[in-house]
CSV table of C-alpha atoms in Angstrom, one decimal:
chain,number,residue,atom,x,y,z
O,25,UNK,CA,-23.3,-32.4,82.8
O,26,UNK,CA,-23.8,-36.3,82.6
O,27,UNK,CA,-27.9,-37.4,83.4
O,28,UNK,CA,-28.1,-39.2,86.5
O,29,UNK,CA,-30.2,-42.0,86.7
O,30,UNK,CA,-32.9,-43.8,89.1
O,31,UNK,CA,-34.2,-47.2,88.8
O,32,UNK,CA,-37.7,-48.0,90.3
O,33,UNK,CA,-38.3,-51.6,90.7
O,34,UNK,CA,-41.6,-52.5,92.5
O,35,UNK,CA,-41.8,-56.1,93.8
O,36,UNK,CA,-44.3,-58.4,95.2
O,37,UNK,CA,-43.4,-62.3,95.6
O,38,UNK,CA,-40.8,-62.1,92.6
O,39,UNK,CA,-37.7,-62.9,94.8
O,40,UNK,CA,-36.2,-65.3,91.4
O,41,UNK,CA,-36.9,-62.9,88.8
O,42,UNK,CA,-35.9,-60.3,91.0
O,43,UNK,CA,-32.8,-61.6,91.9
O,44,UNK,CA,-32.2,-62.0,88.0
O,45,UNK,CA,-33.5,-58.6,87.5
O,46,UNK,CA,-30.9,-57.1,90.2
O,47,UNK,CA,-27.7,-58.5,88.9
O,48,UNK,CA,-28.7,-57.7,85.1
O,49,UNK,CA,-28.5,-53.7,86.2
O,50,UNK,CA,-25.0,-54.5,88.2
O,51,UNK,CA,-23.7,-55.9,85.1
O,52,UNK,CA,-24.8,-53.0,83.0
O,53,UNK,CA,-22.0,-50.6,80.8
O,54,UNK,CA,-23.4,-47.7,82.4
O,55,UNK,CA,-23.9,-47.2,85.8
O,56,UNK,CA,-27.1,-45.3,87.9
O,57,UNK,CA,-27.3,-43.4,90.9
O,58,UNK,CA,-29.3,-45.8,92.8
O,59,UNK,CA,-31.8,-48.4,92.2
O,60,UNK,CA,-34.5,-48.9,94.8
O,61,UNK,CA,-37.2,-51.5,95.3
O,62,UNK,CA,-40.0,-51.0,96.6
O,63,UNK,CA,-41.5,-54.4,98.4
O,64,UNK,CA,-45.4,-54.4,98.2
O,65,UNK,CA,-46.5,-56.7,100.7
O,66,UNK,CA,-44.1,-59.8,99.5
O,67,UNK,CA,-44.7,-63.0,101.7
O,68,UNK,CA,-41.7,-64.9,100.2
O,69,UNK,CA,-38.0,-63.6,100.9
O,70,UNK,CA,-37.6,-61.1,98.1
O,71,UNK,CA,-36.7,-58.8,101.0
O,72,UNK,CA,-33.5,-60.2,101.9
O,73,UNK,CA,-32.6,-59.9,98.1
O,74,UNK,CA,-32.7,-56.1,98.5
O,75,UNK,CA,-30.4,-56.0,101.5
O,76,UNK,CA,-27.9,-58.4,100.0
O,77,UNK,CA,-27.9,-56.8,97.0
O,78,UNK,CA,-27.4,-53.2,98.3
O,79,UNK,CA,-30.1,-51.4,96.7
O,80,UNK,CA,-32.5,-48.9,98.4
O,81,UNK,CA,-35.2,-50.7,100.0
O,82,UNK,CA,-38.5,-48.9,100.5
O,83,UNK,CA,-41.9,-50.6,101.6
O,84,UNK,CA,-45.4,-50.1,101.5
O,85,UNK,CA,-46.4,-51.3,104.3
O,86,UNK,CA,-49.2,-53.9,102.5
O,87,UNK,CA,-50.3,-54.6,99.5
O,88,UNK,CA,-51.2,-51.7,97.7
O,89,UNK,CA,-50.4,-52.1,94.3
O,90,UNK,CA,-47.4,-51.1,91.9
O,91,UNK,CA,-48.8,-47.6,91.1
O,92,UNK,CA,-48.4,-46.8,94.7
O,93,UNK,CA,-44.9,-48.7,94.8
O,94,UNK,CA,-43.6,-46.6,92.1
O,95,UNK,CA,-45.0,-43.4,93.5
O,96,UNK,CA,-43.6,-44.3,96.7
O,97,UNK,CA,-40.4,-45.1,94.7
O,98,UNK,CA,-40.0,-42.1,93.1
O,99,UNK,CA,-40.9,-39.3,95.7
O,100,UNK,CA,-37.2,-41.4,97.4
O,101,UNK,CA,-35.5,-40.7,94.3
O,102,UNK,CA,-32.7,-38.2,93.5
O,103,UNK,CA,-31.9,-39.1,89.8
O,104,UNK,CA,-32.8,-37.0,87.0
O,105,UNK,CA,-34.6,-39.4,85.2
O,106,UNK,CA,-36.3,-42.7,86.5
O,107,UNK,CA,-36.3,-45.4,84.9
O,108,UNK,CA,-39.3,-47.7,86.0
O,109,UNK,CA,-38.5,-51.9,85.8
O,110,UNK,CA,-40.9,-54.3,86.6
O,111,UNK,CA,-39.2,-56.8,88.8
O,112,UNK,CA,-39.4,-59.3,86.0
O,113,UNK,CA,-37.1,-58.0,83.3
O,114,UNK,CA,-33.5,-58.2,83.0
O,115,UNK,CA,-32.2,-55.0,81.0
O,116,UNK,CA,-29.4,-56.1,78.5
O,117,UNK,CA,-25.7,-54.9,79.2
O,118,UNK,CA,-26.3,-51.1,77.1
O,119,UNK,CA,-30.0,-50.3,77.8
O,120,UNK,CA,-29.1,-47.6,80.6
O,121,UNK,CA,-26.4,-46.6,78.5
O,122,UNK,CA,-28.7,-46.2,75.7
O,123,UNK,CA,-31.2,-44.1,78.0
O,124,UNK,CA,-28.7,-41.8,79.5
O,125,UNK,CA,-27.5,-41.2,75.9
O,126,UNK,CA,-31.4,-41.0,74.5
O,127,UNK,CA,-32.0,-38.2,76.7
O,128,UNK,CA,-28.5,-36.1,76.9
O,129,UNK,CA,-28.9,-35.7,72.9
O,130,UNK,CA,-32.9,-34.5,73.1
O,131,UNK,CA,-33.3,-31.8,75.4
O,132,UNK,CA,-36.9,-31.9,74.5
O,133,UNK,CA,-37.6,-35.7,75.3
O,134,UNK,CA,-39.4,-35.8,78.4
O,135,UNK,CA,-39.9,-40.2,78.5
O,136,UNK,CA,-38.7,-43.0,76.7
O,137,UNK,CA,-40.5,-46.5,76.7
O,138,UNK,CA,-38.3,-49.4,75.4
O,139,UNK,CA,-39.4,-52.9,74.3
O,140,UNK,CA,-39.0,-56.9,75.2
O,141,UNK,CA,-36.3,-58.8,73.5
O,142,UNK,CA,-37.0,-62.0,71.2
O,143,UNK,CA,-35.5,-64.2,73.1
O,144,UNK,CA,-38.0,-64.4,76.4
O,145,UNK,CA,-37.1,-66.4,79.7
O,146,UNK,CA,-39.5,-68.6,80.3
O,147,UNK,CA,-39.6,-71.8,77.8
O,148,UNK,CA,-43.0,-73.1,77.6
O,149,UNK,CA,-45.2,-72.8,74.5
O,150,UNK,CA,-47.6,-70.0,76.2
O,151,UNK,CA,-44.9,-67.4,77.9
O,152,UNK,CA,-42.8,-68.0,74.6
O,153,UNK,CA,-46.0,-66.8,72.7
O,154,UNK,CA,-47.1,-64.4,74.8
O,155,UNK,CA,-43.9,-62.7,75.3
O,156,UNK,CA,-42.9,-62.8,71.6
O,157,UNK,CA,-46.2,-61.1,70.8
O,158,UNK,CA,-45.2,-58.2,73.1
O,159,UNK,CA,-41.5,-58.1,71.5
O,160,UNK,CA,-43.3,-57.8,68.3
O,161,UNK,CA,-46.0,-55.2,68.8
O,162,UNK,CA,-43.1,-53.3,70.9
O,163,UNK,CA,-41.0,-53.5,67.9
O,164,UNK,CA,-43.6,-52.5,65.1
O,165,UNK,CA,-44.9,-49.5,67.4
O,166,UNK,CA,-44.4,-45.8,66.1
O,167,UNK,CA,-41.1,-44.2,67.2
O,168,UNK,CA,-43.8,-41.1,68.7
O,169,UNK,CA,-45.3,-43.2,71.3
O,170,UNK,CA,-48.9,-42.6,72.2
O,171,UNK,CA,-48.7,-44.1,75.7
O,172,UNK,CA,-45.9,-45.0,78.3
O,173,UNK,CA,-44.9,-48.3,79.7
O,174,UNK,CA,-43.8,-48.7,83.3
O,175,UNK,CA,-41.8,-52.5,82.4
O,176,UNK,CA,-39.6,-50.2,81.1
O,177,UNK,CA,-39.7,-46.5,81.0
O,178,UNK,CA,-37.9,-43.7,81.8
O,179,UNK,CA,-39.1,-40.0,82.4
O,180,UNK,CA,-37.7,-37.2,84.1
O,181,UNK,CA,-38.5,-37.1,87.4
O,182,UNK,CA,-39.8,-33.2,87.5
O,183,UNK,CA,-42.1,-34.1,85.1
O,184,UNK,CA,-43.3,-37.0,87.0
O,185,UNK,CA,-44.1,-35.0,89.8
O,186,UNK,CA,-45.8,-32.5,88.1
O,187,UNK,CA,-48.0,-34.6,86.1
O,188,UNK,CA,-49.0,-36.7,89.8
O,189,UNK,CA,-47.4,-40.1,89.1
O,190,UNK,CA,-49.4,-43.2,88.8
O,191,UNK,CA,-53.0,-43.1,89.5
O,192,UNK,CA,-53.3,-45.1,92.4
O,193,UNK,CA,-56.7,-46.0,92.1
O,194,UNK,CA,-55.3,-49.0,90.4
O,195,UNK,CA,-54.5,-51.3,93.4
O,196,UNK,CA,-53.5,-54.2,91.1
O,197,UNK,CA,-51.5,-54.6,87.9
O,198,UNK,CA,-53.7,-53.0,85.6
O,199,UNK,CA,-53.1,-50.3,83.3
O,200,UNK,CA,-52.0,-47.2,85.4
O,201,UNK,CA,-48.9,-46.9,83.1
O,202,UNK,CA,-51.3,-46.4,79.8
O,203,UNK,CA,-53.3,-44.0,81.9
O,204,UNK,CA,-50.6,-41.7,82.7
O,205,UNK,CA,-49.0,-41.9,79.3
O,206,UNK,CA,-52.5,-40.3,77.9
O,207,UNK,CA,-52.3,-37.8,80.1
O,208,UNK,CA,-48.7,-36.7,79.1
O,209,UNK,CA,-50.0,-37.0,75.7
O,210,UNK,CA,-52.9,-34.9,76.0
O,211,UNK,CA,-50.8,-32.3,78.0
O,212,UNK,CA,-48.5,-32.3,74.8
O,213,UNK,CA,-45.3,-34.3,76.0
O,214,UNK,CA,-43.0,-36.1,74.0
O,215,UNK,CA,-42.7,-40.2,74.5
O,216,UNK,CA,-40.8,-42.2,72.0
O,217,UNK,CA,-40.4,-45.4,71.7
O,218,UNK,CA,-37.1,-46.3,71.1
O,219,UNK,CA,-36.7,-50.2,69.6
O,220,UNK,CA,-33.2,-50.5,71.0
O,221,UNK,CA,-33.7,-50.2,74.4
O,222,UNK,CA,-34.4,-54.0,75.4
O,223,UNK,CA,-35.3,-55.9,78.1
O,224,UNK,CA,-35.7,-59.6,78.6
O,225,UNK,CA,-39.0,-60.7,80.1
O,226,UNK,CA,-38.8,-63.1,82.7
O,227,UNK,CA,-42.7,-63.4,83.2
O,228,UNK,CA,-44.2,-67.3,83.8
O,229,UNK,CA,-47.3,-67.3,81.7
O,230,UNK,CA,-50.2,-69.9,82.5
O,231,UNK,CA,-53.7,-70.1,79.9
O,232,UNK,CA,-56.1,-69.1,82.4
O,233,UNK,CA,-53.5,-66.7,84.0
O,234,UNK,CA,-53.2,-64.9,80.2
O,235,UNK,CA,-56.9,-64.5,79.8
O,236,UNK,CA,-57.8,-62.8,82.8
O,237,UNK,CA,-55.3,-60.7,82.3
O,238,UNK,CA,-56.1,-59.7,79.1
O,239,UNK,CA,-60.2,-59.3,80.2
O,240,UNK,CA,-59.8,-58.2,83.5
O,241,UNK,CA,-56.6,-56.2,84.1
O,242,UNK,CA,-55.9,-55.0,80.4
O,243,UNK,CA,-59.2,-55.1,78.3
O,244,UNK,CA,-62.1,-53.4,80.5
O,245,UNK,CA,-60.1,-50.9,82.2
O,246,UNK,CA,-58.3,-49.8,78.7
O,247,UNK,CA,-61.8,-49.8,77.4
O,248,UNK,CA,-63.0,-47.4,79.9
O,249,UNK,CA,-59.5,-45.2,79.7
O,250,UNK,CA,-60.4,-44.7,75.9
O,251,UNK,CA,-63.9,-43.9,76.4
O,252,UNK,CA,-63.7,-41.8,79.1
O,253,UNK,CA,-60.8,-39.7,76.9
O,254,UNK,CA,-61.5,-40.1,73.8
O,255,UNK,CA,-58.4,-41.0,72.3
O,256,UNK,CA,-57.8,-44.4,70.5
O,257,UNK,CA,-54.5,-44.3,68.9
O,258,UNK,CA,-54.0,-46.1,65.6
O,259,UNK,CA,-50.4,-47.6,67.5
O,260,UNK,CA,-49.2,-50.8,69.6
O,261,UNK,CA,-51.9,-53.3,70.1
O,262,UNK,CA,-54.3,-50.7,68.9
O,263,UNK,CA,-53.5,-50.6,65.5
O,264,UNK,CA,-56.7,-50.3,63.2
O,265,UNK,CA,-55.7,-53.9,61.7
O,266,UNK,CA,-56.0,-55.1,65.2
O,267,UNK,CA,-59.6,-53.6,65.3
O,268,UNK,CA,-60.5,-55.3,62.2
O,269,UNK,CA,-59.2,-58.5,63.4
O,270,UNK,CA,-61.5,-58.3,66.3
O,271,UNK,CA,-64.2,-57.7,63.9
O,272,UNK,CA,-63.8,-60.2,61.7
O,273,UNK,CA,-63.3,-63.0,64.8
O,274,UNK,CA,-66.6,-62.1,65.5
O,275,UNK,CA,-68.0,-62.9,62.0
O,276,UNK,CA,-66.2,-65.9,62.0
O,277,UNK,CA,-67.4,-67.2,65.3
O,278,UNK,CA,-71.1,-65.9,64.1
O,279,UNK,CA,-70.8,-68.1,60.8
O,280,UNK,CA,-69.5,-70.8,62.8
O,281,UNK,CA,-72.6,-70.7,65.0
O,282,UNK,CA,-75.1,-70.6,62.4
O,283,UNK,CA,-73.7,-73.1,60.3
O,284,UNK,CA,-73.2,-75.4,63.4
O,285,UNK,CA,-77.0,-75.1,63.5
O,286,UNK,CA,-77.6,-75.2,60.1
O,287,UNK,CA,-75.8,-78.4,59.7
O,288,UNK,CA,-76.6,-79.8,63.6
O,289,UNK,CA,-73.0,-80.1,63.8
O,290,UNK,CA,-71.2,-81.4,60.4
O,291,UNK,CA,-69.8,-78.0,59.7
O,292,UNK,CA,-67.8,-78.5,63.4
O,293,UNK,CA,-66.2,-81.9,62.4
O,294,UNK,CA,-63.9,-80.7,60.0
O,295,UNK,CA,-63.3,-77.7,61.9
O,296,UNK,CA,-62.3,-79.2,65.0
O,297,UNK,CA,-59.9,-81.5,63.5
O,298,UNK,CA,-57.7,-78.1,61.5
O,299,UNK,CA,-57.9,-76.5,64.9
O,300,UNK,CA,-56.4,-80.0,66.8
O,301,UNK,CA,-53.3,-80.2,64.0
O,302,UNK,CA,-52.6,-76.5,64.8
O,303,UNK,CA,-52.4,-77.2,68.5
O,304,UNK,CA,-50.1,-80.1,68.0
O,305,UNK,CA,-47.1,-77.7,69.3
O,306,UNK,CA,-49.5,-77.2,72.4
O,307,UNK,CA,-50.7,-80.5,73.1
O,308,UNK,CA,-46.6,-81.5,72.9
O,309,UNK,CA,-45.7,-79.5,75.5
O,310,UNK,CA,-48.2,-80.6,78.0
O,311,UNK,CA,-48.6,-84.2,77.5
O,312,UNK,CA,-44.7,-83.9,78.0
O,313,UNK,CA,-44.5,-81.4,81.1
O,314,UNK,CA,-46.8,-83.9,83.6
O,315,UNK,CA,-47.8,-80.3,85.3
O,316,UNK,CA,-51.3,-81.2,84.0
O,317,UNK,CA,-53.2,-84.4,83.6
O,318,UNK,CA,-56.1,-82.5,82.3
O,319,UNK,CA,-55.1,-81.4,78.9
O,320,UNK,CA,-54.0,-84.7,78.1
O,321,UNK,CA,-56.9,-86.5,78.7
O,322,UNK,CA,-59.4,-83.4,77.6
O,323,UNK,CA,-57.5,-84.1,74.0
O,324,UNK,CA,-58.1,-88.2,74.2
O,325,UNK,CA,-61.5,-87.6,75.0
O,326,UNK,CA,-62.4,-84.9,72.7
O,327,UNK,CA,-60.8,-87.0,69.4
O,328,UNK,CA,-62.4,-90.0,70.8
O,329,UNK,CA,-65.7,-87.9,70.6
O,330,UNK,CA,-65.0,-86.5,67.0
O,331,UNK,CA,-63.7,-89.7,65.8
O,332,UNK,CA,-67.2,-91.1,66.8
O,333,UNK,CA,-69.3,-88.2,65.1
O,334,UNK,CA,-66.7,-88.2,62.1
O,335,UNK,CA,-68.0,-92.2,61.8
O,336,UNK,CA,-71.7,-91.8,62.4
O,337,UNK,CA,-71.6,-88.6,59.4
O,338,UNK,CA,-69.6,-90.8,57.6
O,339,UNK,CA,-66.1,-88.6,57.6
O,340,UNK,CA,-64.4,-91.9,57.2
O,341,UNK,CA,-61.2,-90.6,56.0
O,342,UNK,CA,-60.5,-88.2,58.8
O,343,UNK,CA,-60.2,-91.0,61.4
O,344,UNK,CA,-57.0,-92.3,61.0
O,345,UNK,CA,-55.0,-89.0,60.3
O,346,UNK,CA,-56.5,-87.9,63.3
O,347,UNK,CA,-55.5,-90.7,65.1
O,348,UNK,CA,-52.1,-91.1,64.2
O,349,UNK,CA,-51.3,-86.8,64.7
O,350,UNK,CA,-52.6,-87.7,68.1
O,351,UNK,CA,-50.4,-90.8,68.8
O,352,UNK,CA,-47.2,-88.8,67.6
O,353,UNK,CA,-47.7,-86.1,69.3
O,354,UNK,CA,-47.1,-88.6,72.3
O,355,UNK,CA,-44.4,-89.6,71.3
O,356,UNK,CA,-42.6,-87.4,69.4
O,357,UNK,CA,-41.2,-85.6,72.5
O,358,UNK,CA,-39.6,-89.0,73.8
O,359,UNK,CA,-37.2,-88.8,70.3
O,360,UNK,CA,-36.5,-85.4,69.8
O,361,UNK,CA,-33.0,-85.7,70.2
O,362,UNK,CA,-32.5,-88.7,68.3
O,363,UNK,CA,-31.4,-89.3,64.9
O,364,UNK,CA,-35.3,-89.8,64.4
O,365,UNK,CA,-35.9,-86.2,64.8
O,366,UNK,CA,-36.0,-84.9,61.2
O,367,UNK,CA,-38.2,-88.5,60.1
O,368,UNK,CA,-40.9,-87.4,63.1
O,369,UNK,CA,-40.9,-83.5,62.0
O,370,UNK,CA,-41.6,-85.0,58.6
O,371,UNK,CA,-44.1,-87.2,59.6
O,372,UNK,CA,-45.8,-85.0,61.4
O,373,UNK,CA,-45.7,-82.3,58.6
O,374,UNK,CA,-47.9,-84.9,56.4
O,375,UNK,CA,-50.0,-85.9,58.9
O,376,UNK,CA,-50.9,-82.5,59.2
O,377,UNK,CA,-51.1,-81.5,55.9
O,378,UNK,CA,-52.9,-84.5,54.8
O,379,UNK,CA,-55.8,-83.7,58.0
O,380,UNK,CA,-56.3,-80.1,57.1
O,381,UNK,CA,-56.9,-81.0,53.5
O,382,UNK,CA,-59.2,-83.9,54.4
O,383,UNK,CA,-61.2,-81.4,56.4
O,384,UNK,CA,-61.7,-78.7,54.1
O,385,UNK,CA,-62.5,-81.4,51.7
O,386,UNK,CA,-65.1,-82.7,53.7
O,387,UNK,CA,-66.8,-79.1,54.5
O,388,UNK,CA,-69.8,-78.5,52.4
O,389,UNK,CA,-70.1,-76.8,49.7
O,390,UNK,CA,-72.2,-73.2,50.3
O,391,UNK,CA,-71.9,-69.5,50.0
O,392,UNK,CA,-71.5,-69.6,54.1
O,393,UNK,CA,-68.8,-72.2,54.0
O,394,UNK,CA,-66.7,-70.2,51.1
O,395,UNK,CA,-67.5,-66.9,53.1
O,396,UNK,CA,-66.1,-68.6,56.5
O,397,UNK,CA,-63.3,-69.3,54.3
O,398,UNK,CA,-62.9,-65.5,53.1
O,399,UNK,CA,-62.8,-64.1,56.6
O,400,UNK,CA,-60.4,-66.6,57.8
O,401,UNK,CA,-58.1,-65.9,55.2
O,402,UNK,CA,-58.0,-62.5,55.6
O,403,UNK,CA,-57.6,-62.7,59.2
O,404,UNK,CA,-54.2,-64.7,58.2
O,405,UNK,CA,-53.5,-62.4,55.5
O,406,UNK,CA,-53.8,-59.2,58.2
O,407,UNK,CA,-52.1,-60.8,60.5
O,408,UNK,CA,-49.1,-62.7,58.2
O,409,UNK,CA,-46.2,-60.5,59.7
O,410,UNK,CA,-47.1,-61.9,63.3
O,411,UNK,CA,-46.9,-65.1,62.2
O,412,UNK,CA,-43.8,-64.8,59.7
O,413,UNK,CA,-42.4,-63.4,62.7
O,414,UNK,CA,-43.3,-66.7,65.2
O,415,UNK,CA,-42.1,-68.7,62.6
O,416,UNK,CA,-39.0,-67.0,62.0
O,417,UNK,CA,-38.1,-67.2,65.8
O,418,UNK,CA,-39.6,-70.5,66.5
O,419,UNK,CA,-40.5,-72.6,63.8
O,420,UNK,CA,-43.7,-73.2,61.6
O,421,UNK,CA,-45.3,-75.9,63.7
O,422,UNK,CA,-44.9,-73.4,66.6
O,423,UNK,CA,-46.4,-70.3,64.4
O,424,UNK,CA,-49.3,-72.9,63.1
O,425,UNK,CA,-50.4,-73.7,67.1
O,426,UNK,CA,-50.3,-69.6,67.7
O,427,UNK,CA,-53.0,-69.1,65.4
O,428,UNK,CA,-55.9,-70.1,67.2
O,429,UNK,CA,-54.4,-68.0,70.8
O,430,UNK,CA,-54.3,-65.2,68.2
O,431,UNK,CA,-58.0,-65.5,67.4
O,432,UNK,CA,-59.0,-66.4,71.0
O,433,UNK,CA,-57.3,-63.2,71.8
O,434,UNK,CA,-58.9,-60.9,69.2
O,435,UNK,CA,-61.8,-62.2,70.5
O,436,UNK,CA,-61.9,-62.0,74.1
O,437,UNK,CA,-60.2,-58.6,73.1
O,438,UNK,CA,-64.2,-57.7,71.8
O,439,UNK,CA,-65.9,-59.1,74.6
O,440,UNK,CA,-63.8,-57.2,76.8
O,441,UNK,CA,-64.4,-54.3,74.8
O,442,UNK,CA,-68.1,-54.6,74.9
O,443,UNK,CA,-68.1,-55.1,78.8
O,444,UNK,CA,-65.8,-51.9,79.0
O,445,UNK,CA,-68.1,-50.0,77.0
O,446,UNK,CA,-71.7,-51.5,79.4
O,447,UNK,CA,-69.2,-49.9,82.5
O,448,UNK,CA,-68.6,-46.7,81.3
O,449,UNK,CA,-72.2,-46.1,80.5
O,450,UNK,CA,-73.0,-47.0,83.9
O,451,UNK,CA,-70.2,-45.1,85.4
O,452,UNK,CA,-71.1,-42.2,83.8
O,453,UNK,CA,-74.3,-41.5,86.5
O,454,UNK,CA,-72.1,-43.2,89.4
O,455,UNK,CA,-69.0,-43.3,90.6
O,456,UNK,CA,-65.8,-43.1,88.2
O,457,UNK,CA,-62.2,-44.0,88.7
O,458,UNK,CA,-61.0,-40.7,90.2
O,459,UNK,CA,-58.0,-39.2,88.3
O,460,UNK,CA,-55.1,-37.9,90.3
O,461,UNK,CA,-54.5,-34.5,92.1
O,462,UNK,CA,-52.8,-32.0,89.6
O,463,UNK,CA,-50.6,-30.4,92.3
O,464,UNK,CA,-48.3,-32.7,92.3
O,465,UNK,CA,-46.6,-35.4,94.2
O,466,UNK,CA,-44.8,-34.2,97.7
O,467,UNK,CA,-41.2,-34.8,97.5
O,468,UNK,CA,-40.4,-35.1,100.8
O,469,UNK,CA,-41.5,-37.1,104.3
O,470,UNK,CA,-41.1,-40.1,106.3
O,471,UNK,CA,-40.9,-43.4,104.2
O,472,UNK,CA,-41.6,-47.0,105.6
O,473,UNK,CA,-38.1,-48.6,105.2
């Protein structure tokens, strides 16, 4: 008896990824049973998408949150299994195929999570990195999955019910699809992660939008979840290398601060101009894009700054590298397509050679300096597949201007963890996030359409 299927597709303000998303499934080998979308308070028109498209539209009636979209979502629907999209992802032309199949030969498999594609939507540098970074932890995950994803997921819908959906004390994205995948896992269920089930991520990614993320929605809540439970698997982006690499961010930022203080800022020089040449891919892209006037100008004024110290400490030789990286990275945008492509990539390949070099050259010689230099290499050395795997996909000047986002990230990752941990201390006399009723959800009753 073939496995029917149920997409779940919560929505809020997406109506162009969602529209994307939508004809992705109707162009699919393998059909479903129904998809329905559940809009969660949208203020744009992704509404009238639904109804032209003919799926099943449900609302909530507000904003309430994805967890209580997908609830909502899945009490509606009559498939065996639901599959759970986010309403930025396009699934390729197999992935429901491959699902169906996944399931039909386990009897015993009661979810599957899948994983981004390499080859994300959105071009700029910081959704390009960001996304690729999921595709790769995705793709490096254990096959036994110690959590579940709802960007896409599937699970049999019994099981669903049973185990109470999403908690829907989460009324934002946050991390209600990791806390019921610890609770299937700690009830004994089977998850895997199955690397050929892909989806393309449509997601816009800004800086500031990545970080809070990361702290706010991700990091502190996660922290809490393994706390409270106990359980920190060594899988996804908690691999024990991961933890390390927080760790060792840490030292490195410590050494920096203490030699910055040491040296009343010479140590910084040298160090701000190797960050700057790894950024050039960044600083590209915005002085190109015009969608901010601040980076631009935040990157004259800080080399005009450096270039002043860099004089008065008597780094002579790192002015004009400096200044010439910055003055092609304005214009090397304006001839990419020209025949003066490959002469500019070469260019800027010894200009940025030639200023890392001058800047480790120009760091002083200690035992601090040569330990900074330990930690930071084996950061890169933990961390080498990642950016064999940037580089691969996007080029070595792209890989080179991921390195210091990597590090940022490890690190926020830490300070998120240590404000997670101050919470769940305090928590622990006051009031926690509840968990959901064990009963189950009800199947039935009237639904806001």
């Amino acid at each position: 008896m073939p496995i029917s299927i149920s997409v779940v597709i919560p929505a809020y303000n997406s109506a162009p990824q969602l529209e994307l998303c939508l004809k992705a499934l109707a162009a699919s080998s393998a059909a479903v049973c129904e998809i329905i979308v559940v809009d969660d308070g949208s203020t744009d028109h992704s509404t009238g998408i639904h109804a032209e498209s003919g799926v099943k539209v449900l609302s909530t009636g507000g904003r309430r949150g994805p967890a209580f979209a997908r609830n909502l979502g899945a009490k509606s629907a009559v498939g065996d299994i639901l599959l759970f999209l986010d309403s930025d992802v396009c699934v390729e032309r197999d992935t429901i195929r491959a699902i169906g199949a996944a399931f039909h030969a386990d009897p015993e498999l009661d979810a599957l999570i899948g994983s981004y594609d390499d080859e994300p939507h959105s071009p700029d540098f910081i959704s390009q990195y960001r996304n690729l970074m999921h595709a790769y932890v995705h793709q490096n995950g254990a096959r036994r999955a110690s959590t579940f994803w709802s960007g896409c997921g599937a699970i049999r819908r019994d099981l669903f019910l049973e185990h109470a959906g999403f908690n829907e004390a989460y009324h934002r994205p946050a991390i209600e699809d990791i806390e019921l995948g610890y609770r299937l896992v700690q009830a004994g269920r089977k998850i895997v992660l199955d690397r050929s089930v892909r989806v393309k991520h449509l997601k816009h990614w800004t800086f500031w939008r990545l970080v809070k993320t990361d702290i706010l929605d991700r990091g502190i809540p996660w922290t809490e979840l393994i706390l409270r439970n106990g359980l920190m698997p060594n899988d996804l982006n908690l691999q024990l290398s991961q933890r390390v690499s927080v760790a060792l961010v840490f030292i490195l930022v410590a050494l920096s601060a203490f030699t910055a203080v040491l040296w009343r800022g010479y140590f910084l020089i040298p160090v701000f101009v190797i960050v700057f040449v790894l950024l050039g891919r960044y600083w590209v892209e915005f002085s190109d894009s015009g969608r901010s006037r601040l980076v631009p100008v935040a990157m004259v004024s800080a080399v005009a700054i450096v270039c002043a110290q860099a004089y008065r400490l008597g780094m002579f030789a790192l002015i004009p590298p400096l200044m010439l990286s910055m003055a092609l990275l304005f214009v090397k945008h304006r001839y990419a397509g020209s025949s003066n492509r490959r002469l500019l990539r070469s260019s800027a390949a010894i200009l940025t050679g030639c200023s890392i070099l001058l800047a480790v050259l120009y760091m002083p010689v200690n035992s601090l300096v040569f330990l900074w230099f330990m930690v930071l290499a084996t950061l890169g050395l933990m961390n080498s597949q990642f950016y064999l795997f940037l580089a691969g996909k996007r080029g070595f000047s792209f890989a080179l201007a991921a390195i210091p986002f990597h590090l940022l990230y490890h690190f926020y990752n830490g300070i998120s963890f240590i404000i997670g941990l101050i919470s769940h201390v305090w928590k622990r006399t006051g009031r926690q996030i509840p968990l959901p009723p064990q009963a189950g959800l009800p199947t039935n009753g009237e639904l806001d359409v």
